[in-house]
XYZ file of C-alpha atoms in Angstrom:
737
model
C -0.590 0.062 0.224
C 3.101 2.182 0.806
C 1.996 5.921 0.910
C -1.303 5.248 -1.340
C -0.024 3.778 -4.035
C -2.070 1.550 -5.784
C -1.733 -2.071 -7.435
C -0.081 -1.849 -10.881
C -2.291 -0.991 -13.287
C -1.515 -3.955 -15.240
C -2.453 -6.242 -13.543
C -5.571 -7.843 -13.903
C -8.164 -8.970 -11.638
C -8.499 -12.663 -11.342
C -11.427 -14.501 -9.161
C -10.429 -15.979 -5.766
C -11.223 -19.562 -5.966
C -9.735 -20.627 -3.207
C -11.902 -18.637 -1.299
C -14.680 -17.906 -3.604
C -17.530 -19.863 -1.300
C -16.588 -18.547 2.102
C -15.673 -15.015 2.167
C -19.509 -13.677 2.504
C -22.290 -11.647 4.448
C -23.904 -9.024 4.584
C -23.539 -4.866 3.074
C -25.433 -2.859 6.059
C -28.000 -0.422 3.906
C -27.716 3.583 4.072
C -27.803 6.146 1.730
C -24.871 8.313 -0.153
C -23.082 10.996 2.348
C -22.597 14.306 1.338
C -20.539 16.913 2.554
C -21.998 18.311 6.021
C -22.661 21.704 6.001
C -20.705 21.724 9.903
C -18.823 19.577 11.167
C -19.778 17.879 14.547
C -18.265 18.924 18.388
C -16.119 16.267 18.511
C -13.358 16.606 20.383
C -9.761 15.026 19.926
C -8.446 13.001 17.480
C -7.724 9.186 17.946
C -7.181 6.173 16.253
C -8.790 4.432 13.201
C -7.502 1.278 14.400
C -9.375 -0.103 16.991
C -12.475 -2.327 18.121
C -15.179 -4.716 17.813
C -19.319 -4.050 16.792
C -21.377 -3.836 13.237
C -22.920 -0.562 12.945
C -25.388 1.098 10.531
C -25.651 1.907 7.694
C -23.936 5.146 5.915
C -22.711 6.231 2.527
C -19.710 7.042 -0.007
C -21.071 5.522 -3.012
C -20.534 8.158 -5.307
C -17.249 9.607 -3.652
C -14.308 8.747 -6.928
C -10.747 10.523 -5.401
C -7.245 11.178 -7.692
C -5.623 8.662 -6.937
C -1.981 9.651 -4.798
C 1.226 10.754 -6.914
C 3.510 10.561 -3.816
C 5.714 7.564 -4.305
C 6.174 8.898 -8.195
C 7.291 12.364 -7.284
C 9.346 11.172 -4.447
C 11.317 8.872 -5.821
C 11.599 11.961 -8.741
C 12.560 14.259 -6.301
C 15.136 11.849 -4.901
C 17.121 11.581 -8.379
C 16.852 15.078 -8.478
C 18.709 15.866 -5.656
C 21.096 13.824 -5.915
C 21.888 15.067 -9.408
C 22.361 19.073 -8.830
C 25.009 17.796 -5.343
C 26.291 15.909 -8.097
C 26.632 19.287 -10.319
C 28.050 21.087 -7.627
C 24.850 23.225 -6.617
C 24.483 24.170 -2.426
C 22.546 21.963 -0.435
C 20.267 24.717 -0.268
C 19.604 25.054 -4.215
C 19.705 21.623 -4.290
C 16.884 21.222 -2.029
C 14.273 23.688 -3.101
C 14.768 22.173 -6.691
C 13.694 18.794 -5.277
C 10.378 19.819 -3.676
C 9.784 22.013 -6.418
C 10.378 18.236 -8.533
C 8.209 16.851 -5.819
C 5.312 18.705 -5.789
C 5.333 19.816 -9.644
C 5.221 16.130 -9.812
C 2.226 15.497 -7.702
C 3.681 15.048 -3.891
C 1.312 18.232 -3.114
C -1.512 16.034 -2.268
C 0.840 14.142 -0.378
C 1.792 16.583 1.268
C -1.400 18.526 1.839
C -2.998 15.053 3.288
C -0.266 15.217 6.347
C -0.914 18.687 6.667
C -5.234 16.988 6.968
C -4.513 14.123 8.997
C -0.768 14.180 10.641
C -2.460 14.998 14.642
C -4.948 12.614 14.229
C -2.739 10.112 12.770
C 0.238 10.676 14.881
C -2.419 10.411 18.192
C -3.460 7.158 17.242
C -0.205 5.798 17.055
C -0.251 6.775 20.405
C -2.809 4.734 21.854
C -1.891 1.808 19.801
C 1.934 2.033 21.410
C 0.042 2.310 24.597
C -2.180 -0.620 24.659
C 0.424 -2.625 23.288
C 3.313 -1.565 25.899
C 0.391 -2.567 28.375
C -0.193 -5.849 27.313
C 2.727 -6.733 26.768
C 3.764 -6.031 30.471
C 0.280 -8.367 31.317
C 1.826 -11.624 29.462
C 5.275 -11.206 30.480
C 3.738 -11.199 34.291
C 0.784 -13.902 33.827
C -1.748 -11.508 34.729
C -5.876 -12.304 33.865
C -8.945 -9.878 33.583
C -9.477 -11.452 36.685
C -5.982 -10.250 38.391
C -6.558 -6.810 36.752
C -9.518 -6.604 38.736
C -8.926 -7.273 41.280
C -6.423 -4.927 41.847
C -8.730 -1.629 40.621
C -10.801 -3.301 44.045
C -8.264 -3.178 46.451
C -7.381 0.357 45.330
C -10.989 1.360 45.781
C -13.080 -0.786 47.549
C -15.799 1.403 48.848
C -16.303 2.840 45.357
C -19.418 2.026 43.089
C -18.662 0.031 40.747
C -21.970 -0.899 38.943
C -25.449 0.802 39.859
C -29.121 -1.094 38.827
C -31.077 1.880 37.193
C -34.218 -0.826 37.701
C -33.879 -1.509 40.803
C -31.800 1.284 42.425
C -29.053 -1.669 43.672
C -25.390 -0.725 44.031
C -22.690 -2.823 44.407
C -19.525 -1.311 45.532
C -15.593 -3.108 43.808
C -15.330 -4.922 47.682
C -18.660 -6.216 46.611
C -18.439 -6.867 43.562
C -15.318 -8.545 44.447
C -16.391 -10.560 47.217
C -19.413 -11.646 45.037
C -17.119 -12.702 42.495
C -15.063 -14.730 44.822
C -17.945 -16.630 45.848
C -18.861 -17.663 42.458
C -15.051 -19.200 42.181
C -15.405 -21.023 45.713
C -18.754 -22.047 44.579
C -18.035 -23.786 41.206
C -14.581 -24.776 42.667
C -15.866 -27.142 45.187
C -18.460 -28.658 43.154
C -15.940 -30.046 40.651
C -15.768 -27.700 37.916
C -11.978 -27.428 36.531
C -10.333 -24.694 34.854
C -11.335 -25.602 30.846
C -14.869 -26.459 31.246
C -17.622 -24.054 30.099
C -21.087 -22.502 31.984
C -23.715 -20.601 30.301
C -25.664 -17.575 31.440
C -28.930 -16.952 30.152
C -29.378 -13.788 33.041
C -30.669 -10.198 31.756
C -28.313 -7.606 32.660
C -27.627 -6.301 35.730
C -24.894 -6.695 38.590
C -25.039 -10.331 38.747
C -23.909 -10.741 35.195
C -21.059 -9.076 35.316
C -19.969 -11.135 38.910
C -20.997 -14.858 37.755
C -18.688 -14.365 34.489
C -16.116 -12.694 36.555
C -16.309 -15.253 39.000
C -16.215 -18.631 36.924
C -13.158 -16.595 35.107
C -11.307 -16.376 38.548
C -11.775 -20.181 38.779
C -10.757 -20.613 35.344
C -13.958 -21.438 33.624
C -15.560 -20.060 30.375
C -18.365 -18.719 30.474
C -20.757 -18.944 27.403
C -22.751 -15.435 27.243
C -26.178 -16.792 25.993
C -28.980 -14.305 24.087
C -32.017 -13.455 26.411
C -34.204 -13.385 22.985
C -33.437 -16.974 22.004
C -35.641 -18.965 22.527
C -36.583 -22.224 21.144
C -34.114 -23.874 18.466
C -31.631 -21.470 18.436
C -31.000 -21.635 22.677
C -31.275 -25.264 22.605
C -28.516 -25.331 19.597
C -26.343 -22.629 21.252
C -26.301 -24.444 24.411
C -25.754 -27.966 23.168
C -22.645 -26.433 20.824
C -21.299 -24.796 24.025
C -19.782 -27.478 25.425
C -21.389 -26.785 28.698
C -21.438 -28.453 31.762
C -23.742 -25.661 33.560
C -26.414 -23.466 32.782
C -27.115 -20.285 34.907
C -30.750 -18.536 34.043
C -32.133 -15.770 35.289
C -35.498 -16.761 36.836
C -37.034 -13.955 35.125
C -36.687 -16.664 32.426
C -37.655 -20.016 33.830
C -40.296 -20.447 31.086
C -37.138 -19.958 28.189
C -35.105 -22.953 29.186
C -38.879 -25.390 30.400
C -39.179 -25.443 27.076
C -35.861 -26.328 25.527
C -35.091 -28.943 28.816
C -35.887 -31.898 27.339
C -33.317 -31.461 24.531
C -30.163 -30.560 27.139
C -29.704 -33.985 28.477
C -29.834 -34.798 32.499
C -25.996 -34.393 32.761
C -26.441 -30.659 32.802
C -26.100 -28.899 35.461
C -29.402 -25.671 35.818
C -28.730 -23.269 38.809
C -31.590 -19.772 39.135
C -30.092 -16.930 40.268
C -32.522 -14.058 41.572
C -36.136 -13.958 42.058
C -38.700 -16.436 40.436
C -41.519 -16.388 38.071
C -44.913 -17.197 38.376
C -43.771 -20.362 36.548
C -41.319 -20.963 39.829
C -38.290 -23.585 39.988
C -37.891 -26.358 36.959
C -37.725 -29.537 39.173
C -34.078 -29.807 38.172
C -32.594 -27.296 38.872
C -30.933 -25.956 42.395
C -31.712 -22.106 43.549
C -27.944 -20.981 43.133
C -28.075 -16.968 45.401
C -28.171 -19.874 49.132
C -25.288 -22.375 47.448
C -23.083 -18.519 46.994
C -24.677 -17.602 50.366
C -23.144 -20.047 51.487
C -19.197 -20.030 50.069
C -16.395 -17.991 51.359
C -16.343 -14.648 49.243
C -12.269 -15.112 50.057
C -10.005 -15.610 46.729
C -9.112 -19.170 45.602
C -5.798 -20.078 47.266
C -4.271 -22.059 44.481
C -5.659 -18.972 41.282
C -5.842 -21.416 37.998
C -2.601 -20.988 36.502
C -4.116 -18.713 33.417
C -2.763 -15.597 31.243
C -3.401 -13.244 28.550
C -3.546 -15.647 25.635
C -6.113 -18.122 27.186
C -9.537 -18.447 26.874
C -11.608 -16.008 28.841
C -15.465 -16.519 27.677
C -17.552 -16.841 24.603
C -20.033 -14.289 22.968
C -22.618 -15.328 20.689
C -22.592 -13.138 17.439
C -26.241 -11.883 16.079
C -26.775 -15.078 13.991
C -26.431 -12.698 10.362
C -25.662 -16.010 8.761
C -27.412 -19.188 9.573
C -27.720 -20.102 13.489
C -25.468 -17.783 15.736
C -21.914 -18.900 15.935
C -19.252 -18.779 19.078
C -17.003 -16.021 19.085
C -14.525 -16.627 21.242
C -13.087 -14.608 23.389
C -9.411 -14.569 24.897
C -8.034 -12.457 28.346
C -5.971 -10.208 26.026
C -9.142 -9.453 23.932
C -10.775 -8.301 26.545
C -8.129 -5.818 27.464
C -7.772 -4.311 24.235
C -11.358 -3.173 23.815
C -11.760 -2.154 26.967
C -8.027 0.457 26.649
C -8.301 1.109 23.392
C -11.869 2.523 24.174
C -10.292 3.908 27.731
C -7.181 6.129 26.045
C -8.945 7.048 22.750
C -11.492 8.279 23.854
C -9.285 10.174 27.595
C -11.976 8.323 29.868
C -10.731 9.253 33.456
C -11.659 6.974 36.495
C -13.812 10.044 37.598
C -16.952 9.268 34.690
C -19.727 7.385 35.194
C -20.633 5.139 32.367
C -24.263 4.347 31.227
C -24.847 0.926 29.816
C -28.420 0.474 28.274
C -26.582 -2.458 25.981
C -27.022 -5.785 25.796
C -24.437 -7.371 28.139
C -24.222 -10.588 26.615
C -23.269 -8.723 23.171
C -18.917 -6.970 22.846
C -20.307 -3.286 23.112
C -21.936 -3.598 26.243
C -19.784 -5.747 28.127
C -15.969 -4.857 27.113
C -16.300 -1.550 25.723
C -18.700 -0.428 28.497
C -18.214 -3.491 31.652
C -14.448 -3.257 30.987
C -13.785 0.430 32.101
C -15.426 -0.657 35.223
C -12.658 -3.712 35.727
C -9.472 -2.275 34.206
C -10.258 1.320 35.090
C -12.274 1.265 37.987
C -15.257 3.570 36.302
C -18.549 3.389 37.842
C -20.933 1.885 35.587
C -24.689 2.348 35.803
C -26.123 -1.069 33.897
C -30.491 -0.555 32.396
C -31.184 -3.768 31.270
C -33.490 -2.295 28.358
C -33.527 0.734 26.951
C -35.971 3.832 28.076
C -35.576 6.172 25.764
C -38.743 8.288 28.561
C -36.445 7.501 30.995
C -32.255 8.111 28.993
C -31.232 11.384 29.918
C -33.595 11.001 33.337
C -31.176 8.163 34.532
C -27.688 10.314 32.845
C -28.660 12.917 35.663
C -29.572 11.535 39.018
C -26.786 9.071 37.758
C -24.390 12.222 36.895
C -23.171 10.289 33.711
C -20.529 11.786 31.961
C -20.149 9.052 29.514
C -22.900 6.535 27.402
C -23.191 3.845 24.753
C -25.559 3.710 21.897
C -26.503 2.066 18.702
C -27.873 3.893 16.349
C -32.056 2.628 17.279
C -30.604 4.589 20.174
C -29.887 7.880 18.705
C -33.261 7.827 16.418
C -35.361 6.654 19.358
C -33.835 9.541 21.566
C -34.429 12.215 19.043
C -38.044 11.311 18.586
C -39.003 11.624 21.932
C -40.349 15.210 23.622
C -38.224 18.019 24.655
C -37.725 17.133 28.314
C -35.407 18.868 30.940
C -33.262 16.550 31.449
C -31.803 16.879 28.505
C -30.137 20.366 29.504
C -29.221 19.104 32.977
C -27.196 16.516 31.671
C -23.607 16.243 31.689
C -22.534 13.682 29.386
C -19.602 14.957 27.275
C -18.944 11.357 25.066
C -21.403 9.133 23.634
C -19.569 5.745 22.225
C -21.172 3.171 19.970
C -21.904 1.748 16.209
C -25.491 2.618 14.134
C -25.708 6.724 14.344
C -26.407 8.045 10.847
C -24.835 11.057 9.435
C -28.486 12.013 8.893
C -29.128 12.514 12.367
C -24.989 12.582 13.559
C -25.157 16.634 14.106
C -28.799 16.638 15.382
C -28.699 14.311 18.162
C -24.976 16.782 19.277
C -27.087 20.132 18.775
C -30.307 18.883 20.300
C -28.743 17.138 23.274
C -25.488 18.899 23.801
C -22.786 15.801 23.297
C -19.878 16.760 22.346
C -17.922 13.890 20.951
C -19.279 10.923 18.855
C -17.056 7.922 19.491
C -18.681 5.771 15.877
C -17.100 2.531 15.619
C -16.387 -0.670 13.436
C -15.512 -3.681 13.540
C -16.949 -7.586 15.213
C -16.383 -9.673 18.412
C -13.377 -11.100 16.985
C -11.959 -9.397 14.132
C -8.699 -7.622 13.890
C -9.226 -4.943 11.630
C -11.754 -2.642 13.968
C -11.865 0.694 13.388
C -12.880 4.155 14.594
C -13.731 7.507 14.430
C -12.354 9.480 17.576
C -12.075 13.413 15.792
C -15.978 14.039 14.913
C -15.837 13.050 10.510
C -19.543 12.450 9.963
C -20.598 10.285 8.355
C -17.081 8.089 9.142
C -16.889 4.993 10.578
C -13.395 4.962 11.371
C -10.066 5.645 9.396
C -6.964 4.075 8.289
C -3.612 6.419 8.566
C -2.847 7.396 4.983
C 0.888 8.482 6.275
C 1.433 5.262 8.166
C -0.164 2.743 6.428
C 1.659 -0.239 7.897
C 1.791 0.286 11.858
C -1.745 -1.239 11.820
C -1.467 -3.672 8.902
C -5.308 -3.260 7.307
C -5.697 -2.536 4.207
C -9.649 -2.597 1.684
C -9.361 -4.619 -1.130
C -11.236 -5.457 -4.676
C -14.519 -7.824 -4.165
C -16.610 -8.886 -6.719
C -19.749 -7.013 -5.186
C -22.507 -9.475 -6.492
C -20.164 -12.947 -4.718
C -18.305 -11.063 -2.524
C -15.060 -12.951 -3.621
C -11.393 -11.038 -3.456
C -10.251 -10.020 -6.224
C -6.877 -10.542 -7.637
C -3.578 -9.480 -9.360
C -1.337 -11.804 -11.970
C 0.661 -12.467 -8.474
C -1.974 -13.539 -6.963
C -2.682 -11.364 -4.329
C -5.435 -8.966 -3.216
C -5.750 -5.862 -5.031
C -5.837 -2.460 -2.679
C -8.828 -0.223 -2.918
C -8.046 3.466 -4.555
C -9.665 6.362 -2.724
C -13.097 6.024 -3.551
C -13.620 2.548 -4.689
C -15.594 0.248 -2.661
C -13.675 -3.269 -0.698
C -14.230 -5.264 2.245
C -11.934 -4.557 4.963
C -9.160 -7.050 5.968
C -6.536 -7.207 8.946
C -3.230 -8.990 8.537
C -3.498 -11.711 11.573
C -0.038 -12.914 13.600
C -1.086 -14.952 16.541
C 1.958 -13.645 18.168
C 1.131 -9.947 17.871
C -2.339 -8.975 20.924
C -3.158 -6.428 18.203
C -3.819 -8.329 14.821
C -4.430 -11.672 16.621
C -7.541 -13.961 15.310
C -8.857 -16.137 18.103
C -12.396 -17.289 15.550
C -14.545 -19.644 17.320
C -16.078 -22.631 18.981
C -16.229 -24.841 15.541
C -12.961 -24.899 13.518
C -15.088 -24.804 10.276
C -16.744 -21.614 10.972
C -12.601 -20.537 11.736
C -10.736 -20.713 8.473
C -13.981 -19.266 6.656
C -13.163 -15.805 7.368
C -9.276 -16.318 7.143
C -8.271 -15.889 3.144
C -4.004 -16.443 1.989
C -1.777 -14.331 -0.038
C -3.735 -11.355 0.550
C -0.505 -8.415 1.515
C 1.819 -10.839 0.413
C 2.382 -14.847 -0.764
C 1.621 -17.325 2.474
C 0.303 -14.773 4.585
C -3.223 -15.057 6.323
C -5.467 -12.218 6.696
C -9.360 -12.226 8.884
C -11.837 -10.816 6.556
C -13.957 -7.826 7.906
C -16.743 -8.209 6.255
C -17.028 -12.299 5.138
C -20.639 -13.997 6.885
C -20.013 -17.327 7.683
C -22.269 -19.486 6.585
C -24.141 -21.682 8.486
C -20.612 -21.190 11.107
C -22.382 -21.981 14.585
C -23.186 -25.092 13.330
C -20.063 -26.989 14.397
C -18.017 -28.772 11.758
C -20.498 -31.396 11.088
C -21.984 -28.290 8.428
C -25.240 -26.147 8.632
C -28.899 -27.630 8.555
C -29.942 -28.965 5.424
C -32.404 -25.602 5.738
C -29.306 -23.514 5.518
C -28.061 -21.866 1.797
C -24.457 -22.575 0.208
C -24.072 -20.086 -2.446
C -21.536 -17.027 -1.966
C -22.880 -14.242 0.679
C -22.305 -10.275 0.472
C -20.354 -8.763 3.236
C -19.754 -5.496 4.720
C -18.492 -3.235 1.658
C -16.722 -0.047 3.044
C -15.306 3.010 1.331
C -12.166 5.222 2.549
C -11.732 8.733 1.115
C -8.503 10.636 0.310
C -8.194 11.552 4.113
C -7.900 7.889 5.350
C -11.615 7.822 6.541
C -13.771 5.059 6.045
C -17.368 4.801 5.070
C -20.628 2.153 4.806
C -21.965 1.152 1.761
C -25.477 -0.338 1.999
C -25.678 -3.163 3.364
C -28.159 -6.297 1.561
C -28.781 -9.630 0.508
C -28.716 -12.109 3.606
C -28.373 -10.156 6.210
C -30.059 -7.083 7.356
C -29.895 -4.824 10.594
C -33.009 -4.190 12.499
C -33.718 -2.798 16.209
C -29.656 -3.489 16.990
C -29.354 -6.975 15.752
C -28.105 -8.689 12.385
C -31.219 -10.340 11.029
C -30.278 -13.487 9.562
C -32.800 -14.156 6.468
C -31.368 -17.552 6.193
C -32.213 -18.351 9.728
C -35.692 -17.069 9.379
C -36.368 -18.875 5.767
C -36.011 -21.480 7.530
C -38.113 -21.585 10.726
C -40.434 -20.248 8.781
C -40.719 -22.779 5.856
C -41.138 -26.039 8.316
C -43.559 -23.833 10.142
C -45.620 -23.790 6.814
C -44.850 -27.616 5.986
C -41.337 -26.339 3.419
C -43.215 -23.707 1.219
C -41.244 -21.248 -0.812
C -40.507 -18.522 1.721
C -37.822 -15.467 0.361
C -36.993 -13.334 3.635
C -34.992 -9.470 3.268
C -35.034 -5.848 4.587
C -37.097 -3.151 3.266
C -36.693 0.254 4.224
C -39.252 2.712 5.943
C -39.130 6.208 5.718
C -37.830 7.813 8.858
C -36.871 4.214 10.534
C -33.464 3.583 11.090
C -32.255 -0.286 10.300
C -34.686 -2.342 7.527
C -37.429 -3.665 8.619
C -37.575 -7.697 7.812
C -39.876 -9.230 5.107
C -41.556 -12.577 4.180
C -42.434 -13.696 0.255
C -44.539 -16.563 1.673
C -46.057 -18.472 -1.716
C -49.772 -19.081 -0.994
C -51.509 -20.090 -4.450
C -54.638 -21.242 -2.939
C -55.096 -18.217 -0.031
C -55.296 -20.365 2.782
C -52.821 -18.309 4.488
C -53.925 -16.818 8.217
C -51.155 -14.099 8.637
C -52.798 -13.806 12.471
C -52.260 -17.878 13.118
C -48.606 -17.621 11.489
C -47.777 -14.926 13.847
C -48.873 -16.547 17.333
C -46.228 -19.864 16.224
C -43.402 -16.859 15.788
C -43.910 -15.505 18.630
C -42.704 -19.487 20.075
C -39.706 -19.479 17.852
C -38.111 -16.298 17.050
C -37.001 -13.513 18.424
C -39.030 -10.013 18.553
C -36.421 -8.280 16.240
C -36.019 -11.733 13.817
C -40.321 -12.039 13.362
C -41.243 -10.022 9.794
C -42.610 -6.808 9.772
C -44.255 -7.618 6.975
C -45.881 -10.613 4.777
C -46.683 -10.780 1.724
C -48.777 -14.048 0.233
C -48.060 -14.319 -3.724
C -48.962 -17.878 -5.756
C -45.383 -18.637 -6.177
C -41.439 -17.016 -5.160
C -39.349 -16.581 -8.058
C -36.095 -18.665 -8.292
C -33.364 -19.154 -10.383
C -32.625 -22.432 -12.496
C -30.829 -23.362 -10.014
C -33.769 -23.825 -7.876
C -31.848 -20.432 -5.676
C -34.334 -17.540 -3.705
C -34.636 -14.472 -6.347
C -35.330 -11.670 -3.658
C -34.154 -8.426 -6.164
C -37.424 -7.856 -7.688
C -39.425 -8.487 -4.568
C -36.593 -6.099 -2.810
C -37.172 -3.292 -5.354
C -41.373 -3.349 -4.852
C -41.119 -3.102 -0.877
C -44.561 -3.312 1.045
C -46.005 -0.855 -1.537
C -48.987 -1.681 -2.862
C -48.699 0.473 -5.720
C -46.525 -2.316 -6.606
C -48.168 -5.015 -6.597
C -51.281 -6.812 -6.817
C -50.439 -9.821 -3.798
C -51.717 -10.254 -0.781
C -50.141 -7.864 1.826
C -49.949 -7.527 5.438
C -48.476 -4.813 8.472
C -47.780 -6.169 11.748
C -49.003 -3.280 14.036
C -46.325 -4.017 16.886
C -49.387 -2.080 19.677
C -52.139 -4.475 19.259
C -50.394 -7.656 18.236
C -51.717 -8.674 14.824
C -50.827 -8.487 11.219
C -53.487 -5.831 9.321
C -53.942 -5.873 5.947
C -51.488 -3.567 4.196
C -53.381 -0.978 1.636
C -52.543 2.880 0.399
C -54.115 4.259 3.797
C -52.020 2.095 5.921
C -48.807 2.137 3.453
C -49.380 6.377 3.555
C -49.459 6.044 7.433
C -46.166 4.232 7.913
C -44.838 6.290 5.825
C -45.982 8.840 8.115
C -44.249 7.631 11.191
C -47.980 7.417 12.625
C -47.539 3.602 13.351
C -44.785 2.304 15.836
C -41.827 0.283 14.369
């Protein structure tokens, strides 16, 4: 990549035959990004090479910028300098002449980039080096996340660590340390040993943190389950985790009861918290009384673990098929939290408001990590509330908040309230903030800094925007491109196959060209390692070879792994095996990156990635293997894409509301289709693949089709026939989505 130089213009792109069926996924939706009238009031500058999360769509699809000619101009200027010196001219004259040759040959473009990005890039380099050095120190000392937390707790035992905004319960660092010690002692006494796995199915509250932290103190690895999972997906995740025990909240006892028969008699079950109306399951034990009897002293013999050992597993949103378990080692947890801390200049005095799920990376690592590693107070709320958001921030004196794009939009839709002007929030960290509402959000609520990032739980090439560039999801340095070896490479946007040059290497994108973000893998470097998933086959499908140079390996950030969660035995039969689109990004001349539209076999709704293959499989089975096409459609003024299902119903016998009653049992709320289209038959290709292009184009507009359309009225809890009047009301925002 050099100083932004592109590939050999004579190189002919060829298909990546070795990886043609492995790189895929879905690109985010969104529109083009125009030139903003004013910059957001961001503070400071920071690195673009940061952590994970899956953001919403932005675009820069029309950007076409000139290629940089700095390398060629630089070579010419050096040659000129040497020749003039050999002719006997003074150094000052020779240097001035060489500079003229450099600038005249196109070097002025590179000098312009240096002037505009040097401060950003140097600050990013300082953060990168600081995190790298700290990680190396912890690696040499054989530290772990629990060990680092213990030092923090001993330093400030009486400071508030976690606050439950829902119940008002407050835990100090000493209380969190004692609770996690009790968990460690209990599970050691029950016979669990380092390397064992315990699944946790619990809503976001202080106990959630204390449980996985206590298990980690005993060397036991937690599998953090999505509380929205039901039936088959829940049983699948439990089965593939290899868990020997399940800890579930009393509020989720019914969900566990539904799959209890599929879990096997050897799985131990522990119920935490207050019981629901169903009471305790016959084969479960109450956890709280057991913890009260356990010792709160540190383990006499801590497990021999280090920063490269496994900490826990986070299940991805299931962008392709059922969820897959990503491996989080201690160093990855530290890296994500540390980059966020230093890049955004967080301080111990900060109070962070975290209303995101704790079974995902953003809430549990970026958020809770500030508490465990740096001693910040973190305020938890198990479920986002637009009406209580700013009241909570005022009540608990929060200075940092976390968001996803949905949260920002929901807050803007709220009526103006007094708390908006009384909060102390200076920083909002998250992903999915659309350019269209970016500045409106910062100006209305007075948030000075937006920290937008892009990446995945398991990736090694995360990027972030820390200097307030409106619409950008991050950057990579054009001055120092080799310091953090990531790159946008060209792909076939229809199949997401990597394009390669005559030498078989991937082709770097020029400014303004769309591509896939890749990161060079180095397992010896904690910032560049890729730990993958429990499934080895899923891990291998996220790796491409001979990307930067012959024989190397790189992580494919946007390539979605088909059936990856299904273990090495392969995906369920209803999952497609065709290539999937991925996250396509585009970079401008200064190194800022933006999203292209997300399409194909995944879309984002209510902050979650929705797998069309999974929803299609569920619908098809419920309807006796009927042909079904599921896709996302844009709704005016609404973030993400709403799910729409086209179902073959040649005899007009399908009852949408009977179907909805069944969907409530088997699909998470965000995965249930908002729109239905009942048609005589679903178009397929000659190889019997569902064709969605025409269906997506026609959307839910009744003027585009004579097929029966239905809309899910969430307030009434059933599907309504979708005619022109309902369509108009949806587009005007009259219905809550």
